[in-house]
Tab-separated table of C-alpha atoms in Angstrom:
chain	number	residue	atom	x	y	z
A	20	MET	CA	35.580	9.218	9.642
A	21	MET	CA	35.182	5.619	8.615
A	22	ASP	CA	37.034	2.358	8.805
A	23	PHE	CA	37.448	0.170	5.742
A	24	ASN	CA	38.484	-3.434	6.280
A	25	HIS	CA	39.902	-4.533	2.946
A	26	TYR	CA	40.230	-8.174	4.058
A	27	GLN	CA	36.489	-8.454	4.625
A	28	ASN	CA	35.605	-5.652	2.196
A	29	LYS	CA	33.563	-3.966	4.922
A	30	ILE	CA	33.127	-0.361	5.948
A	31	LYS	CA	32.055	1.081	9.285
A	32	PRO	CA	31.576	4.694	10.385
A	33	ILE	CA	33.818	5.574	13.343
A	34	GLN	CA	33.219	9.249	14.013
A	35	ILE	CA	30.683	11.852	12.900
A	36	GLN	CA	31.135	15.603	12.854
A	37	TRP	CA	27.808	17.369	13.156
A	38	ASN	CA	26.951	20.890	14.356
A	39	ASN	CA	30.649	21.552	15.058
A	40	ARG	CA	30.738	18.623	17.451
A	41	ASP	CA	32.465	15.272	17.152
A	42	PHE	CA	30.451	12.161	17.929
A	43	ARG	CA	32.210	8.826	18.341
A	44	VAL	CA	30.066	5.971	17.005
A	45	GLU	CA	29.105	3.639	19.846
A	46	GLU	CA	26.865	1.092	18.155
A	47	VAL	CA	25.840	0.250	14.618
A	48	GLY	CA	22.219	-0.863	15.077
A	49	MET	CA	21.745	-1.887	11.476
A	50	HIS	CA	23.624	-1.708	8.214
A	51	HIS	CA	21.507	-2.215	5.132
A	52	HIS	CA	21.841	-1.372	1.480
A	53	PHE	CA	19.534	-0.506	-1.382
A	54	HIS	CA	19.705	0.368	-5.064
A	55	GLN	CA	18.375	3.383	-6.902
A	56	GLY	CA	18.658	2.242	-10.481
A	57	ASN	CA	22.114	0.668	-10.552
A	58	LYS	CA	23.469	3.061	-7.905
A	59	LEU	CA	24.227	1.297	-4.618
A	60	PHE	CA	23.678	3.026	-1.282
A	61	HIS	CA	24.712	1.783	2.157
A	62	THR	CA	22.706	2.956	5.152
A	63	PHE	CA	24.145	2.873	8.663
A	64	SER	CA	21.849	3.367	11.633
A	65	VAL	CA	24.187	4.301	14.489
A	66	THR	CA	24.186	5.761	17.966
A	67	ALA	CA	26.809	8.259	19.050
A	68	GLY	CA	26.942	10.556	22.069
A	69	GLY	CA	23.433	9.569	23.151
A	70	MET	CA	21.989	10.479	19.737
A	71	PHE	CA	20.795	8.433	16.791
A	72	PHE	CA	22.158	9.109	13.306
A	73	LYS	CA	21.162	7.616	9.989
A	74	LEU	CA	24.036	7.887	7.530
A	75	VAL	CA	23.846	7.041	3.844
A	76	LEU	CA	26.934	6.317	1.756
A	77	ASP	CA	26.626	6.794	-2.002
A	78	THR	CA	29.025	4.174	-3.409
A	79	GLU	CA	29.290	6.006	-6.735
A	80	ASN	CA	30.947	9.176	-5.423
A	81	LEU	CA	31.715	7.992	-1.820
A	82	PHE	CA	29.777	10.953	-0.397
A	83	TRP	CA	28.170	10.545	3.020
A	84	LYS	CA	24.796	12.058	3.721
A	85	LEU	CA	23.279	12.563	7.153
A	86	GLU	CA	19.665	11.590	6.616
A	87	GLU	CA	18.243	11.559	10.127
A	88	VAL	CA	19.144	12.695	13.632
A	89	ALA	CA	17.004	11.686	16.607
A	90	ASP	CA	17.209	11.617	20.366
A	91	GLY	CA	14.934	8.575	20.867
A	92	LEU	CA	12.284	10.621	22.686
A	93	PRO	CA	8.649	11.145	21.656
A	94	GLU	CA	7.898	14.312	19.685
B	15	MET	CA	8.218	-24.841	9.767
B	16	LEU	CA	6.827	-21.320	9.888
B	17	LEU	CA	8.862	-18.287	10.927
B	18	ASP	CA	7.209	-15.059	11.953
B	19	ILE	CA	9.091	-11.839	12.775
B	20	ASN	CA	7.653	-10.497	16.039
B	21	SER	CA	6.098	-7.013	15.682
B	22	CYS	CA	8.016	-6.893	12.400
B	23	PHE	CA	8.373	-3.193	11.467
B	24	ALA	CA	8.582	-1.986	15.075
B	25	THR	CA	11.235	-4.574	15.992
B	26	ILE	CA	13.303	-3.639	12.930
B	27	GLU	CA	13.121	0.045	13.910
B	28	GLN	CA	14.198	-0.820	17.464
B	29	GLN	CA	17.049	-2.932	16.103
B	30	ALA	CA	18.232	-0.076	13.875
B	31	ASN	CA	17.909	2.566	16.592
B	32	PRO	CA	19.087	1.257	19.974
B	33	LEU	CA	17.638	4.357	21.685
B	34	LEU	CA	14.137	3.030	20.925
B	35	ARG	CA	14.644	-0.339	22.590
B	36	GLY	CA	12.435	-0.997	25.580
B	37	LYS	CA	10.162	1.924	24.620
B	38	GLU	CA	6.619	2.047	23.268
B	39	VAL	CA	7.153	2.387	19.523
B	40	VAL	CA	4.677	2.083	16.671
B	41	VAL	CA	5.153	2.195	12.924
B	42	ALA	CA	2.209	3.921	11.269
B	43	ALA	CA	1.291	4.783	7.704
B	44	TYR	CA	1.194	8.487	8.652
B	45	SER	CA	2.275	10.264	11.802
B	46	ASN	CA	-0.908	12.347	12.192
B	47	ASP	CA	-3.784	11.336	14.470
B	48	ASN	CA	-5.601	9.517	11.661
B	49	GLY	CA	-2.586	7.402	10.703
B	50	CYS	CA	-3.192	3.669	10.966
B	51	ILE	CA	-0.761	1.613	13.064
B	52	LEU	CA	0.986	-1.067	11.010
B	53	ALA	CA	3.090	-2.544	13.797
B	54	ALA	CA	3.426	-1.990	17.542
B	55	SER	CA	6.487	-2.931	19.590
B	56	LYS	CA	6.065	-5.547	22.311
B	57	GLU	CA	6.215	-2.746	24.912
B	58	ALA	CA	3.365	-0.919	23.143
B	59	LYS	CA	1.407	-4.180	22.872
B	60	LYS	CA	1.705	-4.620	26.638
B	61	MET	CA	-0.076	-1.269	27.029
B	62	GLY	CA	-2.925	-2.575	24.855
B	63	ILE	CA	-1.980	-0.920	21.567
B	64	LYS	CA	-2.659	-3.140	18.582
B	65	THR	CA	-2.132	-3.137	14.830
B	66	GLY	CA	-4.989	-1.284	13.140
B	67	PHE	CA	-5.425	1.321	15.903
B	68	LYS	CA	-5.361	4.979	14.916
B	69	ILE	CA	-2.507	7.108	16.248
B	70	GLY	CA	-4.977	9.351	18.093
B	71	GLU	CA	-6.469	6.359	19.955
B	72	ALA	CA	-3.034	4.948	20.772
B	73	ARG	CA	-1.795	8.319	22.086
B	74	LYS	CA	-4.685	8.390	24.532
B	75	ILE	CA	-3.523	5.027	25.917
B	76	CYS	CA	0.160	5.939	25.920
B	77	PRO	CA	1.058	9.646	25.684
B	78	LYS	CA	4.786	8.781	25.512
B	79	LEU	CA	4.261	6.768	22.334
B	80	ILE	CA	7.026	7.078	19.706
B	81	ILE	CA	5.659	7.145	16.165
B	82	MET	CA	7.737	6.132	13.179
B	83	THR	CA	6.771	6.117	9.507
B	84	PRO	CA	7.705	3.076	7.386
B	85	ASP	CA	11.205	2.682	5.965
B	86	VAL	CA	10.378	0.265	3.180
B	87	GLU	CA	13.976	-0.363	2.050
B	88	LYS	CA	14.970	-1.452	5.552
B	89	TYR	CA	12.098	-3.928	5.854
B	90	ARG	CA	12.780	-5.421	2.424
B	91	PHE	CA	16.454	-5.800	3.346
B	92	VAL	CA	15.583	-7.681	6.551
B	93	ASN	CA	13.127	-9.884	4.644
B	94	GLU	CA	15.802	-10.760	2.067
B	95	GLU	CA	18.492	-11.402	4.708
B	96	ILE	CA	16.233	-13.776	6.647
B	97	LYS	CA	15.356	-15.597	3.435
B	98	LYS	CA	19.081	-15.991	2.666
B	99	ILE	CA	19.627	-17.489	6.129
B	100	LEU	CA	16.692	-19.885	5.735
B	101	LEU	CA	17.914	-21.038	2.334
B	102	THR	CA	21.083	-22.331	3.996
B	103	PHE	CA	18.880	-24.694	6.044
B	104	SER	CA	16.457	-25.869	3.357
B	105	PRO	CA	16.128	-25.249	-0.384
B	106	LYS	CA	12.334	-24.946	-0.106
B	107	VAL	CA	11.603	-21.555	1.445
B	108	SER	CA	8.551	-19.544	0.485
B	109	THR	CA	7.932	-15.947	1.532
B	110	LYS	CA	4.347	-15.824	2.782
B	111	SER	CA	4.414	-12.096	3.517
B	112	ILE	CA	6.871	-9.366	4.508
B	113	ASP	CA	7.200	-10.904	7.998
B	114	GLU	CA	6.458	-14.585	7.456
B	115	PHE	CA	8.241	-17.515	5.836
B	116	ALA	CA	7.292	-21.146	5.350
B	117	ILE	CA	10.163	-23.639	5.230
B	118	ASP	CA	9.681	-27.165	3.988
B	119	PHE	CA	12.046	-29.633	5.677
B	120	GLU	CA	10.792	-32.720	3.903
B	121	GLY	CA	13.791	-34.965	3.258
B	122	VAL	CA	16.105	-32.825	5.421
B	123	GLU	CA	17.519	-34.792	8.316
B	124	GLY	CA	18.001	-33.548	11.887
B	125	ASP	CA	16.064	-32.339	14.906
B	126	LEU	CA	13.855	-29.449	13.818
B	127	LYS	CA	13.832	-27.800	17.253
B	128	GLU	CA	17.614	-27.738	17.151
B	129	THR	CA	17.437	-26.282	13.624
B	130	GLY	CA	14.974	-23.642	14.885
B	131	LEU	CA	17.421	-22.579	17.594
B	132	ARG	CA	20.226	-22.361	15.046
B	133	ILE	CA	18.059	-20.201	12.754
B	134	LYS	CA	17.312	-17.837	15.656
B	135	ARG	CA	21.010	-17.633	16.497
B	136	GLU	CA	21.971	-16.878	12.892
B	137	ILE	CA	19.317	-14.146	12.640
B	138	ASN	CA	20.684	-12.536	15.831
B	139	GLU	CA	24.257	-12.740	14.565
B	140	THR	CA	23.406	-11.307	11.131
B	141	LEU	CA	20.795	-8.686	11.948
B	142	GLY	CA	21.267	-7.968	15.648
B	143	ASP	CA	20.292	-9.096	19.133
B	144	TRP	CA	16.976	-7.260	19.227
B	145	MET	CA	15.501	-9.168	16.267
B	146	THR	CA	13.216	-11.855	17.638
B	147	VAL	CA	11.218	-14.370	15.665
B	148	SER	CA	8.626	-16.956	16.610
B	149	ILE	CA	9.074	-20.344	15.013
B	150	GLY	CA	6.374	-22.965	14.748
B	151	ILE	CA	6.941	-26.549	13.707
B	152	GLY	CA	4.146	-28.709	12.377
B	153	ALA	CA	3.249	-31.336	9.810
B	154	ASN	CA	1.749	-28.661	7.522
B	155	ILE	CA	1.872	-24.866	7.181
B	156	PHE	CA	-1.387	-24.473	9.098
B	157	LEU	CA	-0.160	-26.388	12.175
B	158	ALA	CA	3.202	-24.606	11.986
B	159	LYS	CA	1.332	-21.269	12.000
B	160	VAL	CA	-0.746	-22.328	15.016
B	161	ALA	CA	2.475	-23.436	16.753
B	162	SER	CA	4.223	-20.123	15.976
B	163	ASN	CA	1.346	-18.268	17.644
B	164	LEU	CA	1.531	-20.355	20.824
B	165	LYS	CA	4.373	-18.331	22.274
B	166	LYS	CA	5.148	-14.749	21.334
B	167	PRO	CA	7.614	-13.146	21.248
B	168	ASP	CA	10.681	-15.316	20.634
B	169	GLY	CA	8.850	-18.654	20.699
B	170	LEU	CA	9.852	-22.045	19.371
B	171	GLU	CA	6.974	-24.498	19.588
B	172	GLU	CA	6.111	-27.744	17.906
B	173	ILE	CA	2.784	-29.424	17.277
B	174	ASN	CA	3.263	-33.123	16.699
B	175	GLU	CA	1.332	-36.367	17.001
B	176	GLY	CA	2.171	-36.533	20.703
B	177	ASN	CA	0.808	-33.152	21.769
B	178	PHE	CA	-1.717	-31.992	19.151
B	179	GLU	CA	-4.820	-33.122	21.084
B	180	GLU	CA	-3.583	-31.388	24.233
B	181	ILE	CA	-3.006	-28.158	22.274
B	182	TYR	CA	-6.354	-28.340	20.436
B	183	LYS	CA	-8.029	-28.686	23.844
B	184	LYS	CA	-6.407	-25.487	25.167
B	185	LEU	CA	-7.051	-23.269	22.146
B	186	LYS	CA	-10.146	-21.314	21.155
B	187	LEU	CA	-11.660	-21.770	17.709
B	188	THR	CA	-10.626	-18.229	16.749
B	189	ASP	CA	-7.007	-19.079	17.601
B	190	LEU	CA	-6.969	-21.218	14.454
B	191	HIS	CA	-5.657	-19.250	11.516
B	192	GLY	CA	-8.574	-18.819	9.091
B	193	ILE	CA	-11.411	-19.079	11.624
B	194	ASN	CA	-12.995	-15.709	12.290
B	195	THR	CA	-15.689	-14.952	14.848
B	196	LYS	CA	-18.459	-15.539	12.297
B	197	THR	CA	-17.197	-19.015	11.347
B	198	ALA	CA	-16.531	-19.818	14.999
B	199	TYR	CA	-20.162	-18.910	15.798
B	200	LYS	CA	-21.366	-21.146	12.968
B	201	LEU	CA	-19.337	-24.037	14.372
B	202	GLN	CA	-20.479	-23.409	17.948
B	203	VAL	CA	-24.118	-23.397	16.903
B	204	ASN	CA	-23.495	-26.872	15.509
B	205	GLY	CA	-21.946	-28.119	18.753
B	206	ILE	CA	-18.263	-27.649	17.849
B	207	MET	CA	-16.988	-25.671	20.796
B	208	SER	CA	-13.215	-26.116	20.586
B	209	PRO	CA	-10.523	-27.053	18.050
B	210	LEU	CA	-10.581	-30.545	19.590
B	211	ASP	CA	-14.297	-30.918	18.763
B	212	PHE	CA	-13.490	-29.530	15.322
B	213	TYR	CA	-10.818	-32.204	14.869
B	214	LYS	CA	-13.141	-34.957	16.064
B	215	GLY	CA	-15.975	-33.869	13.775
B	216	SER	CA	-16.643	-36.265	10.910
B	217	ARG	CA	-16.268	-35.213	7.305
B	218	MET	CA	-20.022	-35.422	6.749
B	219	GLU	CA	-20.667	-33.293	9.807
B	220	LEU	CA	-18.240	-30.609	8.615
B	221	ARG	CA	-19.765	-30.704	5.118
B	222	SER	CA	-23.193	-30.031	6.549
B	223	ILE	CA	-21.817	-26.984	8.398
B	224	PHE	CA	-19.621	-25.444	5.700
B	225	LYS	CA	-21.636	-26.600	2.671
B	226	SER	CA	-18.530	-26.193	0.537
B	227	VAL	CA	-15.157	-27.717	-0.244
B	228	ASN	CA	-13.820	-25.843	2.805
B	229	ALA	CA	-15.172	-28.677	4.963
B	230	ASP	CA	-12.724	-31.117	3.352
B	231	TYR	CA	-9.915	-28.580	3.561
B	232	TRP	CA	-10.444	-28.169	7.309
B	233	TYR	CA	-10.803	-31.925	7.802
B	234	PHE	CA	-7.393	-32.535	6.238
B	235	ARG	CA	-5.713	-29.391	7.601
B	236	LEU	CA	-6.460	-30.356	11.205
B	237	ARG	CA	-5.013	-33.827	10.544
B	238	GLY	CA	-1.698	-32.456	9.287
B	239	PHE	CA	-2.203	-32.864	5.529
B	240	GLU	CA	-0.779	-30.055	3.419
B	241	ILE	CA	-3.580	-27.966	1.889
B	242	ASP	CA	-2.148	-24.463	1.889
B	243	ALA	CA	1.176	-24.870	0.058
B	244	LYS	CA	-0.380	-25.118	-3.386
B	245	GLU	CA	0.785	-22.734	-6.087
B	246	ARG	CA	-1.670	-19.893	-6.526
B	247	PRO	CA	-3.512	-19.987	-9.827
B	248	THR	CA	-2.622	-17.268	-12.303
B	249	LYS	CA	-4.172	-13.965	-11.304
B	250	LYS	CA	-7.215	-12.677	-13.148
B	251	SER	CA	-6.832	-9.041	-12.098
B	252	PHE	CA	-4.454	-6.669	-10.345
B	253	SER	CA	-5.231	-3.588	-8.357
B	254	ALA	CA	-3.414	-0.896	-6.441
B	255	ILE	CA	-4.945	1.399	-3.833
B	256	TYR	CA	-3.377	4.499	-2.376
B	257	SER	CA	-4.623	6.620	0.513
B	258	LEU	CA	-3.259	10.133	0.292
B	259	LYS	CA	-1.796	12.019	3.216
B	260	THR	CA	-2.499	15.354	1.501
B	261	PRO	CA	-5.559	15.246	-0.729
B	262	VAL	CA	-5.274	16.065	-4.443
B	263	LYS	CA	-7.253	19.058	-5.623
B	264	ASN	CA	-6.932	19.103	-9.406
B	265	ARG	CA	-6.798	16.873	-12.459
B	266	GLN	CA	-3.038	17.169	-12.926
B	267	GLU	CA	-2.227	16.067	-9.364
B	268	LEU	CA	-4.644	13.169	-9.701
B	269	ALA	CA	-3.043	12.117	-13.002
B	270	VAL	CA	0.339	11.792	-11.253
B	271	ILE	CA	-1.086	9.352	-8.731
B	272	PHE	CA	-2.848	7.390	-11.465
B	273	TYR	CA	0.434	7.222	-13.390
B	274	GLN	CA	2.319	5.766	-10.407
B	275	LEU	CA	-0.410	3.226	-9.726
B	276	CYS	CA	-0.574	2.271	-13.424
B	277	LEU	CA	3.172	1.561	-13.304
B	278	LYS	CA	2.691	-0.569	-10.190
B	279	VAL	CA	-0.088	-2.761	-11.610
B	280	GLY	CA	1.590	-2.775	-15.030
B	281	ARG	CA	4.787	-4.217	-13.541
B	282	ARG	CA	2.920	-6.891	-11.606
B	283	CYS	CA	1.121	-7.827	-14.795
B	284	ASP	CA	4.402	-7.810	-16.719
B	285	ARG	CA	6.011	-10.206	-14.225
B	286	GLN	CA	3.298	-12.723	-15.088
B	287	LYS	CA	3.880	-12.082	-18.811
B	288	MET	CA	0.294	-10.896	-19.183
B	289	GLU	CA	-1.435	-7.893	-20.721
B	290	ALA	CA	-4.734	-6.354	-19.666
B	291	LYS	CA	-7.789	-5.751	-21.808
B	292	GLY	CA	-9.695	-3.756	-19.214
B	293	ILE	CA	-8.806	-0.981	-16.785
B	294	MET	CA	-10.852	0.725	-14.088
B	295	TRP	CA	-9.901	3.884	-12.178
B	296	TRP	CA	-11.440	5.557	-9.198
B	297	GLY	CA	-10.625	8.530	-7.024
B	298	GLY	CA	-12.796	9.533	-4.118
B	299	GLY	CA	-13.130	11.808	-1.142
B	300	LYS	CA	-15.804	13.716	0.724
B	301	ASN	CA	-18.763	14.155	-1.673
B	302	ILE	CA	-16.600	13.490	-4.718
B	303	ASN	CA	-16.187	10.535	-7.001
B	304	VAL	CA	-14.093	10.383	-10.142
B	305	SER	CA	-14.215	7.057	-11.892
B	306	GLY	CA	-14.321	5.291	-15.214
B	307	LYS	CA	-13.374	2.177	-17.052
B	308	LEU	CA	-12.375	1.238	-20.551
B	309	ARG	CA	-11.637	-1.818	-22.633
B	310	LYS	CA	-8.994	-2.175	-25.300
B	311	GLU	CA	-9.442	-5.283	-27.361
B	312	GLY	CA	-5.807	-5.009	-28.508
B	313	GLY	CA	-4.683	-5.121	-24.855
B	314	MET	CA	-2.511	-2.819	-22.775
B	315	ILE	CA	0.994	-4.086	-22.378
B	316	ASN	CA	2.443	-1.979	-19.548
B	317	GLY	CA	1.733	0.819	-17.087
B	318	TRP	CA	2.693	3.466	-19.640
B	319	GLU	CA	0.128	2.262	-22.149
B	320	MET	CA	-2.498	1.977	-19.422
B	321	PHE	CA	-1.826	5.565	-18.344
B	322	ALA	CA	-1.806	6.806	-21.962
B	323	ASN	CA	-5.294	5.361	-22.352
B	324	ILE	CA	-6.822	6.737	-19.176
B	325	TYR	CA	-5.140	10.177	-19.104
B	326	PRO	CA	-7.457	11.854	-21.650
B	327	LYS	CA	-10.464	10.507	-19.754
B	328	ILE	CA	-9.587	11.957	-16.342
B	329	PRO	CA	-12.094	14.801	-15.843
B	330	GLU	CA	-11.578	18.202	-14.260
B	331	PHE	CA	-13.091	18.264	-10.780
B	332	SER	CA	-13.458	20.423	-7.728
B	333	GLY	CA	-13.058	18.983	-4.262
B	334	GLU	CA	-10.504	16.885	-2.428
B	335	ILE	CA	-9.634	13.333	-3.435
B	336	ARG	CA	-8.160	11.207	-0.666
B	337	LYS	CA	-8.177	7.666	-2.005
B	338	VAL	CA	-7.181	6.417	-5.442
B	339	VAL	CA	-7.604	2.980	-7.017
B	340	ILE	CA	-6.472	1.437	-10.271
B	341	ALA	CA	-7.544	-2.064	-11.277
B	342	ILE	CA	-6.776	-4.013	-14.415
B	343	TYR	CA	-8.739	-7.055	-15.485
B	344	ASP	CA	-9.376	-9.400	-18.394
B	345	LEU	CA	-5.772	-10.505	-18.431
B	346	ARG	CA	-4.349	-12.639	-21.189
B	347	PRO	CA	-0.844	-13.715	-22.229
B	348	LYS	CA	1.165	-10.945	-23.878
B	349	SER	CA	0.418	-10.795	-27.575
B	350	TYR	CA	2.210	-7.610	-28.725
B	351	GLN	CA	-0.711	-7.160	-31.097
B	352	GLY	CA	0.095	-4.157	-33.303
B	353	ASP	CA	-2.138	-1.885	-35.375
B	354	PHE	CA	-2.246	-1.146	-39.123
B	355	PHE	CA	-0.189	2.042	-38.998
B	356	GLY	CA	2.417	0.847	-36.518
B	357	GLY	CA	1.505	3.393	-33.833
B	358	ARG	CA	1.065	0.829	-31.114
B	359	GLN	CA	4.252	-1.016	-32.033
B	360	LYS	CA	6.173	2.269	-31.640
B	361	LEU	CA	4.535	2.977	-28.281
B	362	ILE	CA	5.356	-0.527	-27.001
B	363	LYS	CA	8.984	-0.228	-28.100
B	364	LYS	CA	9.429	3.245	-26.594
B	365	THR	CA	7.766	2.431	-23.295
B	366	GLU	CA	9.634	-0.838	-22.874
B	367	VAL	CA	12.924	1.031	-23.341
B	368	ALA	CA	11.739	3.714	-20.874
B	369	GLU	CA	10.937	0.971	-18.324
B	370	LEU	CA	14.420	-0.531	-18.732
B	371	LEU	CA	16.056	2.894	-18.300
B	372	ASN	CA	14.018	3.557	-15.166
B	373	ILE	CA	15.031	0.211	-13.727
B	374	LYS	CA	18.689	0.832	-14.553
B	375	PHE	CA	19.032	4.499	-13.583
B	376	GLY	CA	16.350	4.835	-10.941
B	377	GLU	CA	12.649	5.516	-10.836
B	378	GLY	CA	11.563	8.731	-12.547
B	379	THR	CA	14.551	8.992	-14.930
B	380	ILE	CA	12.055	8.988	-17.797
B	381	PHE	CA	8.398	9.863	-17.308
B	382	PRO	CA	5.529	11.096	-19.471
B	383	GLY	CA	5.584	14.817	-20.289
B	384	THR	CA	1.968	15.022	-19.170
B	385	ILE	CA	3.064	14.785	-15.543
B	386	LEU	CA	6.087	17.065	-15.837
B	387	ALA	CA	5.246	19.165	-12.781
B	388	SER	CA	4.838	16.131	-10.578
B	389	LYS	CA	5.512	14.777	-7.173
B	390	ARG	CA	6.114	11.098	-6.494
B	391	VAL	CA	3.910	8.583	-4.741
B	392	PRO	CA	6.107	7.147	-2.001
B	393	ASP	CA	6.934	3.462	-2.102
B	394	PHE	CA	4.643	1.439	0.143
B	395	ILE	CA	4.607	-2.102	1.365
B	396	GLY	CA	1.744	-4.546	1.488
B	397	PHE	CA	0.821	-6.757	4.401
B	398	GLY	CA	-0.937	-9.483	2.500
B	399	GLN	CA	0.373	-12.628	0.926
B	400	LEU	CA	3.035	-11.954	-1.688
B	401	LYS	CA	1.844	-12.555	-5.231
């Protein structure tokens, strides 16, 4: 679930469903973007439920991809 | 003014992932024991872990160490965002490296310390609270760099006419950017024991020690004259080196790496509107060496043409290659020199279109059929001065 602020033209993930569990986003550590060719991707590094998630939004098809999950502990 | 991002890659990772904050984090080229540490967080630095250590060594010091591999896109984004912020303060901003910027405030009015605080605030508001930078203020880039190193992390120091002697007295010769232990020894042998002695040394005295133009450079640098902001002369060669995580074991795998490196050097050359007449390639590992060089009087215009020339010359080999180098030299302005039968003109046209398509639709959209069964060389980031 995400929030789109059309006044500021900004998006923010609100809630993630992963492994049949809902995680409410607590903090967006960083939001950066990059291009692959002329395709624009937005990456959100967020914490939710004591976990870290890296989410990538493909702006061409508006699909979200979960790229990384971590618990912040050494291997 | 000089701005330096503290523990750059590690701080960015801690900013992105709040769970890493306050923990010993390092960013390393590879996560295995031989991986070289590119950046250590301030917590890891407190434990004695430094840039350049191997992961194995660092783990012995701190078993709880968290190892991250580089996220190049993230670091480039932070670099660009900071540059955007700096450009709102002065139009003359130059990126010295991925984590360092020089800002020229000549002709800009206002208190520079106040400006430094505002820059720090803006960086925190735009990128996050965990991002800390050290700012140094000085009459030239060299003094600003020395000032930025005086307090880390999160420093804001100035070297001016009122305090420079005091600071020179406190520092060691090796604290000066550009003086290594060998040069420091040379100076000490000649009775220059501290930066203050170095400053007080006459021009003749310095000339007799350095025996080169460097004596004059140091003489002026220490007095606040700008020596280091000059435009770099046009490059005479380009090279790209890649250390492989998993070694390559056959000609085809090696060709893929050469292709990627050819594209890299070819693009750098293209940005300077140059073409190369010579190319050298090398791949090496334990007891194995694959190398060669060739010259094309007509020139090689881009990475594709460079690869097309070296591909037939890559030999079959047995063994494991771990490090690969491509270097191009004998550069000259692009001439688009064709041949009698138009073969080269066709190749140039085709490859230039392929380059444009790859830029527009993403890397690897079009690639030579010779590397069809290929894997990509991951993007990597350099630490040196940007060229």
